[in-house]
CSV table of C-alpha atoms and ligand atoms in Angstrom, one decimal:
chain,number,residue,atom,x,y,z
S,1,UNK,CA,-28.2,-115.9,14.3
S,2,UNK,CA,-27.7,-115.2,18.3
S,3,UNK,CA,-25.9,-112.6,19.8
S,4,UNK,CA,-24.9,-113.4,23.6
S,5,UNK,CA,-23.8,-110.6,24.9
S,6,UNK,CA,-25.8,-108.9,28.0
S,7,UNK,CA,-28.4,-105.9,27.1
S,8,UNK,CA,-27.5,-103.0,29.2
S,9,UNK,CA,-30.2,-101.1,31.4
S,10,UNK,CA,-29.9,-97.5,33.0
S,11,UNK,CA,-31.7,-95.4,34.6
S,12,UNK,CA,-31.0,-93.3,38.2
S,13,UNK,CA,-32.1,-95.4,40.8
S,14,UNK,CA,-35.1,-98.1,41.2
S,15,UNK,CA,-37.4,-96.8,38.0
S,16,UNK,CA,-35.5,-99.1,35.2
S,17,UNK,CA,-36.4,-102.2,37.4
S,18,UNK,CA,-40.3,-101.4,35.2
S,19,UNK,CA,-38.3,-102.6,32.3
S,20,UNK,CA,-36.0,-104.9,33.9
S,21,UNK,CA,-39.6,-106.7,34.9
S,22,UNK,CA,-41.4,-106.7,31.6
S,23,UNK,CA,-37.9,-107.7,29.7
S,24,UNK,CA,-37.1,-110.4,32.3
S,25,UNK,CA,-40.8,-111.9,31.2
S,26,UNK,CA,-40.7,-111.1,27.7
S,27,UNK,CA,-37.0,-112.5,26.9
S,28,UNK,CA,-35.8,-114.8,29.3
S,29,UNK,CA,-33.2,-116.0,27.7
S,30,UNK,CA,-31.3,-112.3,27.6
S,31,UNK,CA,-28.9,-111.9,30.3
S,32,UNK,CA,-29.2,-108.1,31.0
S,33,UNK,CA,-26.5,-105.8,33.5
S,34,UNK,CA,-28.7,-103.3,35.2
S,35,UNK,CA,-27.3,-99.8,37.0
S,36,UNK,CA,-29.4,-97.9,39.6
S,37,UNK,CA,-27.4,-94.1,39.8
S,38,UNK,CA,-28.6,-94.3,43.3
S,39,UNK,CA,-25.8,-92.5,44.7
S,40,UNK,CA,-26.9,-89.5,42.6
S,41,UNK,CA,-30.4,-90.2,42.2
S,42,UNK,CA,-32.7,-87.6,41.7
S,43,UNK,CA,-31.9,-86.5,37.8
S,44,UNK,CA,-34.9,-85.1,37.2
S,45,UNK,CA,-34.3,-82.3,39.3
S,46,UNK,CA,-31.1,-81.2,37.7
S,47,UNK,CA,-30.1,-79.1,34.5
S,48,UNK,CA,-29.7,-81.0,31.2
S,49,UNK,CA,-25.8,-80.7,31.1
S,50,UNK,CA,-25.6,-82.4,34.7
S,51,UNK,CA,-28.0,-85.1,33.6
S,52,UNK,CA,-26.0,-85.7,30.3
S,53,UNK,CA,-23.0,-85.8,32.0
S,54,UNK,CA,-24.5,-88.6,34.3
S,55,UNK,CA,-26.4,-90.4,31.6
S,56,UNK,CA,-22.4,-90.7,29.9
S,57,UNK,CA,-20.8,-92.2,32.9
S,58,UNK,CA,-23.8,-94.7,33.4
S,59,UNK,CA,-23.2,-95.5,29.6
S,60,UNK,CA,-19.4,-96.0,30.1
S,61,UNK,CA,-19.8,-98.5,33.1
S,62,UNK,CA,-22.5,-100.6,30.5
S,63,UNK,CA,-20.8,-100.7,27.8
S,64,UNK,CA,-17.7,-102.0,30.0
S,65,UNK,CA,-19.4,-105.3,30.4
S,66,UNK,CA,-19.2,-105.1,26.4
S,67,UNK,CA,-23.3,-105.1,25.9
S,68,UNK,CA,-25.2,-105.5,22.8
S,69,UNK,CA,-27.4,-102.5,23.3
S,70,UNK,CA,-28.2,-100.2,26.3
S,71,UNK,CA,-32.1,-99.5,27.2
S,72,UNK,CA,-31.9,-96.4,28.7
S,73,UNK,CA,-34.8,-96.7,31.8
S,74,UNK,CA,-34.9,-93.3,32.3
S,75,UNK,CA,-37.8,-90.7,31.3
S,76,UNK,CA,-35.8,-88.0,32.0
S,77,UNK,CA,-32.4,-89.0,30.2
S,78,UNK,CA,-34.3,-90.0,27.1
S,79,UNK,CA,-35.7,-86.6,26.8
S,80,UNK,CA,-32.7,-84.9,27.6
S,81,UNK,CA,-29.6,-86.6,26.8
S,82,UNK,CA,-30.5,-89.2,24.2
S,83,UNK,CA,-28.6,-87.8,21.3
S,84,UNK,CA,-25.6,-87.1,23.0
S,85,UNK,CA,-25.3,-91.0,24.2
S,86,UNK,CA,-26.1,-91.8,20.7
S,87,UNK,CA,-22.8,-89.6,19.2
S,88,UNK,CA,-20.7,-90.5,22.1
S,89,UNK,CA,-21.2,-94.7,21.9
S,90,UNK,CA,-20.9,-96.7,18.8
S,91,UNK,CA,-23.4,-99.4,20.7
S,92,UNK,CA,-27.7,-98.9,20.0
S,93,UNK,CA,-29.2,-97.1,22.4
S,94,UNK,CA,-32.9,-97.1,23.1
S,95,UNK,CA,-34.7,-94.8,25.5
S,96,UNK,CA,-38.3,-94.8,26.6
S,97,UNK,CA,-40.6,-92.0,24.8
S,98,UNK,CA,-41.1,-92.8,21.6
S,99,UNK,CA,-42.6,-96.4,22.3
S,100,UNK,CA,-44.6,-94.8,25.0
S,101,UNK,CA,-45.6,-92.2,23.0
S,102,UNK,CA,-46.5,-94.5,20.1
S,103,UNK,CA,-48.6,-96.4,22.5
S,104,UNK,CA,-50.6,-93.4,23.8
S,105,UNK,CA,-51.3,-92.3,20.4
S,106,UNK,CA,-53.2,-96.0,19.8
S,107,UNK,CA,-54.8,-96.1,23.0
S,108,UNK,CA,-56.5,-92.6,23.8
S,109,UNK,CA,-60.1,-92.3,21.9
S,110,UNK,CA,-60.5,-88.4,23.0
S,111,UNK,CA,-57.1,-87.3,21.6
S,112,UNK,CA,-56.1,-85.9,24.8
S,113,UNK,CA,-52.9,-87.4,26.2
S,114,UNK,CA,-51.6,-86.4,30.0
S,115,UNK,CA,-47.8,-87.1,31.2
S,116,UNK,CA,-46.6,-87.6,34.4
S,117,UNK,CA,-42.9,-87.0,35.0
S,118,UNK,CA,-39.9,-85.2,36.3
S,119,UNK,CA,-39.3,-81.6,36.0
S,120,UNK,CA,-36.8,-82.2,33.6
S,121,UNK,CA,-38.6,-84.8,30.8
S,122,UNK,CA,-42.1,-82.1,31.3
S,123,UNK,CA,-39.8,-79.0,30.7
S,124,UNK,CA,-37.6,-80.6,27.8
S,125,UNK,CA,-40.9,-81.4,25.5
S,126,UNK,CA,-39.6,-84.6,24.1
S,127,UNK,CA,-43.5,-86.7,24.4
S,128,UNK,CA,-45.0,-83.3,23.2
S,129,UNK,CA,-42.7,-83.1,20.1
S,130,UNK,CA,-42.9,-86.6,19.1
S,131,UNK,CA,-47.0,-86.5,19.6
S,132,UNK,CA,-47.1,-84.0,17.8
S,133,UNK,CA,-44.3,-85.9,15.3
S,134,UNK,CA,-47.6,-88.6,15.3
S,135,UNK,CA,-50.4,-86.4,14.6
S,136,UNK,CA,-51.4,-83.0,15.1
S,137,UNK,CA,-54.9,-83.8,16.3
S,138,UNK,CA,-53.0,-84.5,20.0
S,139,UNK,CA,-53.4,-82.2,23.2
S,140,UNK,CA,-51.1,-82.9,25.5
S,141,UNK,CA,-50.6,-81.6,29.1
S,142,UNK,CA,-47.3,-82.5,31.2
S,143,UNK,CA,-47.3,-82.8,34.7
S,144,UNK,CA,-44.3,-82.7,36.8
S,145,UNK,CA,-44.3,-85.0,39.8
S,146,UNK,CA,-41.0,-83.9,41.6
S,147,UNK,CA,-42.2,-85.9,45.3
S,148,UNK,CA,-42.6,-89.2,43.1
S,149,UNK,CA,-38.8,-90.2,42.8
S,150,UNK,CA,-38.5,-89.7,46.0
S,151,UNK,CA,-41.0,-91.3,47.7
S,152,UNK,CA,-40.1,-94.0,45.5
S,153,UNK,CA,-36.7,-94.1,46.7
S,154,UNK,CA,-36.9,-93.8,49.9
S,155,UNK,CA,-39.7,-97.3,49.9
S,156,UNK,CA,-43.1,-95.2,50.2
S,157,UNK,CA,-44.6,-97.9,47.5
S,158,UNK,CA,-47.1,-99.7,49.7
S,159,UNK,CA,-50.6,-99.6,47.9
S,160,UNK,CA,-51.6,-98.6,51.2
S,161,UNK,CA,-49.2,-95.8,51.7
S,162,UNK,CA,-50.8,-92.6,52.7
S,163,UNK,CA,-48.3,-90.0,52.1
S,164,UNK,CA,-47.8,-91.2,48.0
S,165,UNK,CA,-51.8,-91.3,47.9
S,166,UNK,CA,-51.8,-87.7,49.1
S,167,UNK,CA,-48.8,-86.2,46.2
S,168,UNK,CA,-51.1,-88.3,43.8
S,169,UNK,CA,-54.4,-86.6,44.0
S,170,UNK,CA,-52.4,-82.9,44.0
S,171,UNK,CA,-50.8,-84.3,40.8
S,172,UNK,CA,-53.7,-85.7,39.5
S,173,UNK,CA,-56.1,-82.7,40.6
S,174,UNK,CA,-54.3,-80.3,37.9
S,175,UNK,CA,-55.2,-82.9,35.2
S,176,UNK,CA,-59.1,-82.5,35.9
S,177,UNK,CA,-60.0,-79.6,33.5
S,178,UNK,CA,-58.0,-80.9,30.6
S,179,UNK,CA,-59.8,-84.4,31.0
S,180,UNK,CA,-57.3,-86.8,29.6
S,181,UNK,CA,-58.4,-90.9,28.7
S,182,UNK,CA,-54.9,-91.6,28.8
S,183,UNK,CA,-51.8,-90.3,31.1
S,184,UNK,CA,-48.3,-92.2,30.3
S,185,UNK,CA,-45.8,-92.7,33.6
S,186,UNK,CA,-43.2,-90.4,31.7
S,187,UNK,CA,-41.0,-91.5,34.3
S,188,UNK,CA,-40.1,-94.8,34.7
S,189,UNK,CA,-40.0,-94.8,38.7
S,190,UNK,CA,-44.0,-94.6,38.6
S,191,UNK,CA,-44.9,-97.7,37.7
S,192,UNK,CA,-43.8,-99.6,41.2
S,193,UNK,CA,-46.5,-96.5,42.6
S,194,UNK,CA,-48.8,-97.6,39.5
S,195,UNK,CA,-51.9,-98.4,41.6
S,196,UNK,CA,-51.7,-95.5,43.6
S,197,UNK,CA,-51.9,-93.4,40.7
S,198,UNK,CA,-54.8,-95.9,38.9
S,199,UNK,CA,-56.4,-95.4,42.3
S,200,UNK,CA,-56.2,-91.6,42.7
S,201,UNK,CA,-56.9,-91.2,38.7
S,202,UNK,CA,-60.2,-93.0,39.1
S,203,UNK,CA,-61.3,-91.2,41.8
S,204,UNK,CA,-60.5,-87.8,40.1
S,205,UNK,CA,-60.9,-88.0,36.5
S,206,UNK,CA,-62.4,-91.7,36.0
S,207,UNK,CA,-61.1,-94.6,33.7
S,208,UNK,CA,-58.5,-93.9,32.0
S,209,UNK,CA,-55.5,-96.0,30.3
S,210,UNK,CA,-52.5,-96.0,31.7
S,211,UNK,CA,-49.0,-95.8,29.5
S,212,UNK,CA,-46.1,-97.9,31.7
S,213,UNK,CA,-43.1,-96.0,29.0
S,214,UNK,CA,-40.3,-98.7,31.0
S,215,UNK,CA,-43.0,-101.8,29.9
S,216,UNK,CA,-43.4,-100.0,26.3
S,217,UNK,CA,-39.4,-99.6,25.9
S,218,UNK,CA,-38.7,-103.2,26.9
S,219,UNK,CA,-41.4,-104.3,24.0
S,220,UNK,CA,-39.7,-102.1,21.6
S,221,UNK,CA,-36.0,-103.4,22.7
S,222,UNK,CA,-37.3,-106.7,22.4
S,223,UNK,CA,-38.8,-106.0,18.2
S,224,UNK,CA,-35.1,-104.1,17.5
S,225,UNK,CA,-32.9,-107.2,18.9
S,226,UNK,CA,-35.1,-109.9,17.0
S,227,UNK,CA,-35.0,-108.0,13.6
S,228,UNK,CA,-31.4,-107.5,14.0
S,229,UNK,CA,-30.5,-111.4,15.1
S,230,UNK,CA,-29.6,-110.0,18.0
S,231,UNK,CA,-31.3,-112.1,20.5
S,232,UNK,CA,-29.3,-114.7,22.8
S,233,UNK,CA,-30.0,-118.3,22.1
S,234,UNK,CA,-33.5,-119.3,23.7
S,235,UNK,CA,-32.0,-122.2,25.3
S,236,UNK,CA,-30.1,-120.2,27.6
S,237,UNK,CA,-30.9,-119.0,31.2
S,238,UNK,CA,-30.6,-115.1,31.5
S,239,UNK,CA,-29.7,-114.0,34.4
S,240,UNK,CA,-29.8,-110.2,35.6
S,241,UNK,CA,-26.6,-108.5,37.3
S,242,UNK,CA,-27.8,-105.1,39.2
S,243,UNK,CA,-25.2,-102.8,40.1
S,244,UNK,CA,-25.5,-99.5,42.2
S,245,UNK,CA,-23.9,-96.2,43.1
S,246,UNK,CA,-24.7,-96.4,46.8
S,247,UNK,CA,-25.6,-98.2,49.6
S,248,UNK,CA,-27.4,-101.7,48.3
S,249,UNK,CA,-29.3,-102.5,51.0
S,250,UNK,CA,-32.6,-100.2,50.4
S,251,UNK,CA,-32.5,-101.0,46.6
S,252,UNK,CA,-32.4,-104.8,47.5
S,253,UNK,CA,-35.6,-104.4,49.9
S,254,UNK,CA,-37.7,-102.2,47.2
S,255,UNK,CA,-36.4,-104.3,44.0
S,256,UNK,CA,-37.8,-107.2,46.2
S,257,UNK,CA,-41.0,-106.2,46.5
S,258,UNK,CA,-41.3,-104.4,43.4
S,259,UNK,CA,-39.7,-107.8,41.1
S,260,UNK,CA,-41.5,-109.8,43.4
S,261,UNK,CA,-38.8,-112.2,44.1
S,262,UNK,CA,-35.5,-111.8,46.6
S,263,UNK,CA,-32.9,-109.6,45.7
S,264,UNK,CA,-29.4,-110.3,46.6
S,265,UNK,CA,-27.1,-109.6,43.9
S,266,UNK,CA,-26.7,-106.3,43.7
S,267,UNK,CA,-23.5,-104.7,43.7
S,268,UNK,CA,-22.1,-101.4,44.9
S,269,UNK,CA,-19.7,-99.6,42.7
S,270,UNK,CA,-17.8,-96.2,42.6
S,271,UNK,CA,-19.4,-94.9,39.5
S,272,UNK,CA,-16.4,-91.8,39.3
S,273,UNK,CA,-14.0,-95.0,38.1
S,274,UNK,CA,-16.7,-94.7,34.6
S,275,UNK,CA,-16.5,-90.7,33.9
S,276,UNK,CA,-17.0,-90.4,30.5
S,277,UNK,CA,-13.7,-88.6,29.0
S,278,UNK,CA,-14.9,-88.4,25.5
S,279,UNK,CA,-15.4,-91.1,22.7
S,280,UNK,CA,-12.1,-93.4,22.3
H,301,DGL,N1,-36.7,-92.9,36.4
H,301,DGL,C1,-36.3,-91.6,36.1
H,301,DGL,C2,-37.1,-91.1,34.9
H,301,DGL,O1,-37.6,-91.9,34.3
H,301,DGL,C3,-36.2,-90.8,37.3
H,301,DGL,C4,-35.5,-89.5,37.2
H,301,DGL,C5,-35.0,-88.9,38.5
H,301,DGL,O2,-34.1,-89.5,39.0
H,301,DGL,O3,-35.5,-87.9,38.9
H,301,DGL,O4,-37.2,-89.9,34.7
């Protein structure tokens, strides 16, 4: 059984492209729509009910292009607004902190798990409740990284770029007491700073293993399509569509370097057209 219908991606800007990556080299054959809210990127910064309301209009446009299932790329939105998308959308939707959660559990020897991510995802608790789901042998210590989307955004992603190196090590400095051997990206924009943040972890706390939750999501969309026989026919040539809520010409230049390959079609669109007015 195939299903050929496009999987939908989501998140508020450039952070889903860390699962558009891993589910472009794990299922090539899955033509996927990807929207960056850049036009009202940061979420993390905001209250839940804003960030539900824009995790419903993001939704809306998706599942316009009649997609199979929506990854929803977003830390933040998975911890906040995941069980409202869920009631509001007949379509299976997928966010990012159990699989990284699950993964941090199997990787981390000392039992002591760090997250980095927004304001939001750190304040809401989800990774801490669903450790804690896991096992209750856990400590866990959040982070919130509120320069990180930002710099992100704005193209500070050079391994070489000062400014991120210096919001890194005051991140990474509060972590030193609690000693973690494993710190999962809670947000899904870290990972195109990942060797920054290997690089200023190393230096600060020493080796530890790092949890990419956009890379662990992708995995896990990848097992739920393939026990459904949801997957498109692996003769085919996916191809991704990325769509935008502002001006595409930054997001082309940092998905570029981030996909490693040229971006060009990326399309602006007026994401007030897709307000969510309540299930049909
Ligand atoms: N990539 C989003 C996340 O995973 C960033 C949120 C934001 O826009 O602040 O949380």
């Amino acid at each position: 059984m195939t299903n050929k219908k496009p999987i939908g991606v989501f998140d508020s800007g450039l952070g889903g492209l860390s699962a558009v990556r891993v589910l472009k080299k794990i299922l090539p054959e899955e033509d996927i729509i990807y929207f960056g809210d850049t036009g009202r990127v940061p979420y993390g910064t905001r209250s839940p009910e804003i960030i539900t309301r824009y995790a419903l209009d993001d939704m809306n446009f998706l599942c316009s292009f009649g997609v199979k299932a929506v990854l929803v790329a977003c830390g933040t939105v998975s911890s906040v607004a995941l069980d409202a998308l869920r009631e509001s959308f007949d379509v299976p939707v997928m966010g990012v902190v159990e699989a990284a959660a699950k993964k941090a559990c199997e990787v981390s020897q000392n039992k002591k798990v760090a997250l980095l991510a927004t304001n939001a995802t750190v304040k809401n608790g989800a990774y801490e409740k669903y450790l804690s789901s896991i096992s209750s042998e856990y400590a866990f210590m959040g982070v919130g990284c509120p320069m990180f989307v930002p710099l992100v955004e704005n193209g500070y992603i050079e391994n070489s770029c000062k400014v991120t190196r210096l919001f890194c090590d005051e991140y990474i400095s509060k972590l030193c007491d609690f000693c973690p051997d494993c710190i999962i990206l809670g947000c899904t924009h870290y990972p195109l700073i990942k060797d920054i943040i290997k690089s200023s972890t190393k230096e600060l706390i020493g080796p530890v293993s790092i949890v990419d939750s956009g890379e662990q999501a992708a995995l896990e969309i990848k097992e739920f399509l393939s026990a459904g026989g949801l997957l498109n026919d692996t003769c085919h040539k996916g191809n991704v569509q990325y769509f935008v809520s502002d001006d595409t010409f930054s997001f082309c230049q940092s998905a570029s370097v981030f996909l490693g390959e040229h971006i060009t079609n990326v399309t602006k669109i007026d994401i007030s057209d897709y307000s969510y007015k309540g299930k049909k």
